[in-house]
Short mmCIF file of C-alpha atoms in Angstrom, two decimals:
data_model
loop_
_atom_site.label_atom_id
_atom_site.label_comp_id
_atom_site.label_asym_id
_atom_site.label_seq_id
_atom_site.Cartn_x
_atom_site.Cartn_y
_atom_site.Cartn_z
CA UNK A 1 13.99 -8.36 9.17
CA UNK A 2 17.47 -7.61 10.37
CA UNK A 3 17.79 -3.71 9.08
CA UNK A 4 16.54 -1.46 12.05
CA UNK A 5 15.43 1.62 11.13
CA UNK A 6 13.45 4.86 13.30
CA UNK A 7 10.18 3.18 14.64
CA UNK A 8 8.83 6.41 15.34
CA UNK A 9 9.23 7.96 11.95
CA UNK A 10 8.52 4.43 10.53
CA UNK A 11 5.48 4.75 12.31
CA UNK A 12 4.13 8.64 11.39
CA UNK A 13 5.24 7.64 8.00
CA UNK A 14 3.03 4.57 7.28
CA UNK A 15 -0.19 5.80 9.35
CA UNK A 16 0.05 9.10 7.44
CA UNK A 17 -0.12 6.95 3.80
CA UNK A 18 -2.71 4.76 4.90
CA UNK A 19 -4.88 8.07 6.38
CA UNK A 20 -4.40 9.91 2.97
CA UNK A 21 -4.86 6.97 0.81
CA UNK A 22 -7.65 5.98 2.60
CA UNK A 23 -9.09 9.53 2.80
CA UNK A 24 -8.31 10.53 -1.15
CA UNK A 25 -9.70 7.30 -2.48
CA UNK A 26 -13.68 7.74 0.01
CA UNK A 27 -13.41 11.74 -1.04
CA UNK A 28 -12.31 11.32 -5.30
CA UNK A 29 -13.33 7.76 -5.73
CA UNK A 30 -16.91 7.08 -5.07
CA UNK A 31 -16.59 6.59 -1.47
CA UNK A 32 -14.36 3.49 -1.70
CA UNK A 33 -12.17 2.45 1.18
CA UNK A 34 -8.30 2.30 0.07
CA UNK A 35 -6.62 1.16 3.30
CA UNK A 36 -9.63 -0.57 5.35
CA UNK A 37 -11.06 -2.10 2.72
CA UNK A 38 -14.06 -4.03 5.39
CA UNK A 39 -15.51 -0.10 5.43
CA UNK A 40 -16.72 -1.13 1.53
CA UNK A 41 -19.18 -3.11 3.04
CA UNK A 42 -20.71 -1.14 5.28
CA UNK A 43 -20.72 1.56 1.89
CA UNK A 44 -21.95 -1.26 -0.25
CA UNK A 45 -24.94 -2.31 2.18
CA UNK A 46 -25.73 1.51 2.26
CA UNK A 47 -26.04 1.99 -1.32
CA UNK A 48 -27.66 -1.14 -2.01
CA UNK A 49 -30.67 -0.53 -0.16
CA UNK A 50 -30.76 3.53 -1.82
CA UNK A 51 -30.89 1.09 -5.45
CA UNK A 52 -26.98 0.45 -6.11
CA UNK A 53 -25.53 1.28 -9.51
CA UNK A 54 -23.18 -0.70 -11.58
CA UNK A 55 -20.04 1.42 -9.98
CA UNK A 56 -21.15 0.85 -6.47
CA UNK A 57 -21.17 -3.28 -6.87
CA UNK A 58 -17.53 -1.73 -7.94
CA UNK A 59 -16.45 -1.78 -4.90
CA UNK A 60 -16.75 -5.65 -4.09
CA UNK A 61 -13.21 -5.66 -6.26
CA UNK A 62 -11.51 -4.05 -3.89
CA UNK A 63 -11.29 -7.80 -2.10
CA UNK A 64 -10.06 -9.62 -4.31
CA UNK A 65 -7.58 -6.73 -5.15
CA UNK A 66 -6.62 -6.46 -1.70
CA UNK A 67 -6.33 -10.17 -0.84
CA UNK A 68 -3.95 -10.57 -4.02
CA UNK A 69 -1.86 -7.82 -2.47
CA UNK A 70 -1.34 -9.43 0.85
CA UNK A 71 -0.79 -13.02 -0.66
CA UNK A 72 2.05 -11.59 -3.10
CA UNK A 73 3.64 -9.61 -0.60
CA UNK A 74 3.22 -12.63 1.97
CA UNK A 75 5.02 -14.78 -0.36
CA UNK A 76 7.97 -12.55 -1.06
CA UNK A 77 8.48 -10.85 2.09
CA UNK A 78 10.85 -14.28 3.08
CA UNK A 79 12.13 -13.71 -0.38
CA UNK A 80 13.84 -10.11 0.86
CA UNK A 81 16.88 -9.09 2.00
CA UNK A 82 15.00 -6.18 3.84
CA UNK A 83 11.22 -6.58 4.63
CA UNK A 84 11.25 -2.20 3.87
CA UNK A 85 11.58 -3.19 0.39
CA UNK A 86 7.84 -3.69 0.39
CA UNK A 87 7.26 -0.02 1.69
CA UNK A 88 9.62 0.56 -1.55
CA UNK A 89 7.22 -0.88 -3.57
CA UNK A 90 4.22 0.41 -1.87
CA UNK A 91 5.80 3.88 -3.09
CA UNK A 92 7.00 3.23 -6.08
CA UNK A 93 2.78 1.99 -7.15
CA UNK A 94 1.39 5.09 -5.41
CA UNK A 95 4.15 7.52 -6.76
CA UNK A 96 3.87 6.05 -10.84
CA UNK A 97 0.17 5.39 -9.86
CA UNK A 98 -0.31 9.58 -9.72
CA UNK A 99 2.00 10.45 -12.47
CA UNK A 100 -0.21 8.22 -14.68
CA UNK A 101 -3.56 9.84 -13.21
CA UNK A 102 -1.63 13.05 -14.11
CA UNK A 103 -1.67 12.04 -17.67
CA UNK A 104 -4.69 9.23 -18.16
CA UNK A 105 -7.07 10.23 -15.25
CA UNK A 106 -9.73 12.33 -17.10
CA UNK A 107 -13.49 11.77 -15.95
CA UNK A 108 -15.00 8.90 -17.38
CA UNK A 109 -11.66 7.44 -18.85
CA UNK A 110 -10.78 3.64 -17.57
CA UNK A 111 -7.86 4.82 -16.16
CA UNK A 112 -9.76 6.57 -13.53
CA UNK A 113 -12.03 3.59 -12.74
CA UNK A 114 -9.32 1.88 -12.24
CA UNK A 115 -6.58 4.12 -10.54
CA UNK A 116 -8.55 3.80 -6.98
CA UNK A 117 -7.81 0.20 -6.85
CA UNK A 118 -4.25 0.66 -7.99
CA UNK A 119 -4.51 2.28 -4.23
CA UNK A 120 -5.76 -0.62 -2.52
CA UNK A 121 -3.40 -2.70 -3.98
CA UNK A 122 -0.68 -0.49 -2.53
CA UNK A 123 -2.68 -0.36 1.00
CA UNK A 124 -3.24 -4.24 1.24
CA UNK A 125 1.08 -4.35 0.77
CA UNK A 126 1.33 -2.02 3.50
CA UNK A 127 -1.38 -4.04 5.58
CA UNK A 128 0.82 -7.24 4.89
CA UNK A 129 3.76 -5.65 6.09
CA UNK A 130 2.20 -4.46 9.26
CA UNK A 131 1.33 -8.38 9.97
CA UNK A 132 4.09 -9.88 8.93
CA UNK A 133 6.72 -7.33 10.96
CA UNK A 134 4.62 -6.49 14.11
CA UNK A 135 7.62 -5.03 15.87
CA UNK A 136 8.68 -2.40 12.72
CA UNK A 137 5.91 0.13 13.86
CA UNK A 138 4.23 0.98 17.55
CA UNK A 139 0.85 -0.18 16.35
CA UNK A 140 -1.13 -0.90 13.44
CA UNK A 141 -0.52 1.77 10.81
CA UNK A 142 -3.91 1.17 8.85
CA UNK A 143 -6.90 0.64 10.93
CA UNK A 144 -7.47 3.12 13.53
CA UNK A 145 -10.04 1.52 16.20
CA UNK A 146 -7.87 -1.37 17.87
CA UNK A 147 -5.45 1.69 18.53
CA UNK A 148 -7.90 3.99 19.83
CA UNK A 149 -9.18 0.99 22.02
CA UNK A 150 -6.35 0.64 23.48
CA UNK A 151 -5.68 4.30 24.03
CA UNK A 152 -9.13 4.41 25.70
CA UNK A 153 -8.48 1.48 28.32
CA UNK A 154 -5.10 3.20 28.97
CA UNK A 155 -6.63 6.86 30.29
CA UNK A 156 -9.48 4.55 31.69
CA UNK A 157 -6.46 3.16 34.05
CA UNK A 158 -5.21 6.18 34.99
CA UNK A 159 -8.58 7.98 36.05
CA UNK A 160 -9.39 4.34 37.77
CA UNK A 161 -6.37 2.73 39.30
CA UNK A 162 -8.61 0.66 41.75
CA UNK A 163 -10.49 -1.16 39.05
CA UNK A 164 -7.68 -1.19 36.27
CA UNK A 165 -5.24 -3.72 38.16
CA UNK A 166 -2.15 -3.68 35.00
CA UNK A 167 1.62 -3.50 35.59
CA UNK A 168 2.01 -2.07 31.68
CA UNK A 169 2.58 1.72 31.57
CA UNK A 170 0.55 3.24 29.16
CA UNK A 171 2.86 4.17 25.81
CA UNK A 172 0.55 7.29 25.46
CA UNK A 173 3.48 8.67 23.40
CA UNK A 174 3.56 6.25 20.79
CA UNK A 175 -0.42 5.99 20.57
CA UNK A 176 -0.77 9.56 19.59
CA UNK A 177 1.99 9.27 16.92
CA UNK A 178 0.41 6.82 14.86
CA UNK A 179 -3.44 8.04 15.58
CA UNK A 180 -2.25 11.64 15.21
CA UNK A 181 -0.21 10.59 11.84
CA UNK A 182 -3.06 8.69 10.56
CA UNK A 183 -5.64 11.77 11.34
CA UNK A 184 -3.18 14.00 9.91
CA UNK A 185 -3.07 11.89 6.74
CA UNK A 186 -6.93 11.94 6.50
CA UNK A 187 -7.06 15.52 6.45
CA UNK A 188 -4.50 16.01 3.85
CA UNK A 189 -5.95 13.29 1.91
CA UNK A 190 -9.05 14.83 1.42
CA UNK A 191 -8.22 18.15 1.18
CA UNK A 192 -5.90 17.55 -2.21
CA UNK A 193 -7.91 14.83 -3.35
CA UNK A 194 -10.76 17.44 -3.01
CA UNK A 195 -8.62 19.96 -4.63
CA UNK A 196 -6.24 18.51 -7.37
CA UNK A 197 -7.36 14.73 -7.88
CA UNK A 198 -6.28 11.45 -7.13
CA UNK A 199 -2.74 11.89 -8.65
CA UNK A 200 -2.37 13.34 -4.80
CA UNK A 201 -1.48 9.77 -3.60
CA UNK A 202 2.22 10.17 -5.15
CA UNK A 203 2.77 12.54 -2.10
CA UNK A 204 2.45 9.55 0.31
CA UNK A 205 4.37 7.53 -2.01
CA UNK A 206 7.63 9.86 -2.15
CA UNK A 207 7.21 10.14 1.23
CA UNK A 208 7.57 6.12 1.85
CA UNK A 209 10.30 5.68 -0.50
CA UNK A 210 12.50 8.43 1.02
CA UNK A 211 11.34 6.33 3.98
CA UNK A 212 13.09 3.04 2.41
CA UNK A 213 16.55 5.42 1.46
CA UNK A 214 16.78 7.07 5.10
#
């Protein structure tokens, strides 16, 4: 990926999506994971042994949902002039994604069922394009604990220089922007989803295609 843009507003951007998504989807959506998707099973397992209903073996389709995600955006990212134009389409499915919930998304209706995963097919792009350009954002933009990890083992070095032995300086900086924009996005997430619906997630979607045009 040639085209360089802001890594640090690259980075608040696509942890704040992924926090919301994943936030609006658990709080309006029957508890389903949007952005990491592995959660569903530990959701799944719970309900199954309370006597599952139909919607919660529901959430099993957020795999194969996700996995076709990844695999199309894996096969066109080499495809692209710019690896950001999957962040454009990421966007552009979250942004039409809530004007249709606007319209179709009344309770009970099939377009509700199935606007959530219309979510986690946006979140497994943005997870593809976290693998696939490691170097576009400080960390991992979706999944929270390999960053927190690491933020842990970095103040562990500083209170315990004699039994940390690392030449690496901590990046506290760019730790706390993507955990802070992810937690951020969480609590926005919920709070509109809460509020006004899933048609919320078009926020986070505007937001990453003004990130493609910037």
């Amino acid at each position: 990926m040639d085209e360089k843009k802001n890594i640090a507003y690259i980075s608040i951007c696509l942890a704040f999506a992924a926090g919301f998504c994943d936030a609006a989807t658990f709080t309006a959506a029957e508890e389903l994971f949007s952005a990491h998707v592995t959660g569903n099973f530990v959701v799944f397992a719970y309900d199954l042994i309370r006597g599952a209903e139909a919607k919660s073996w529901l959430k099993l389709l957020s795999f194969p949902v996700f996995t076709v995600a990844v695999v199309t955006a894996g096969w066109f990212a080499p495809k692209l002039k710019s690896g950001y134009t999957l962040l454009l389409v990421e966007g552009a499915i979250l942004l039409v994604a809530g004007a249709l919930d606007i319209a179709f998304g009344r309770p009970g209706s099939t377009w509700g069922a199935v606007m959530p995963y219309i979510v986690v097919l946006a979140m497994g792009i943005q997870n593809a394009f976290g693998r696939l350009y490691t170097t576009a954002a400080y960390a991992p933009t979706t999944m929270m604990t390999g960053n927190v990890t690491q933020l842990t083992l970095d103040i562990a070095k500083i209170l315990m220089p004699g039994v940390w032995n690392s030449d690496r300086r901590p990046a506290f900086a760019k730790q706390f922007i993507v955990i802070g924009g992810f937690l951020a996005g969480c609590l926005a997430g919920a709070f509109l989803a809460a509020h006004f619906g899933m048609w919320t997630v078009a926020l986070p979607g505007a937001l990453l295609l003004l990130l493609f045009f910037i």
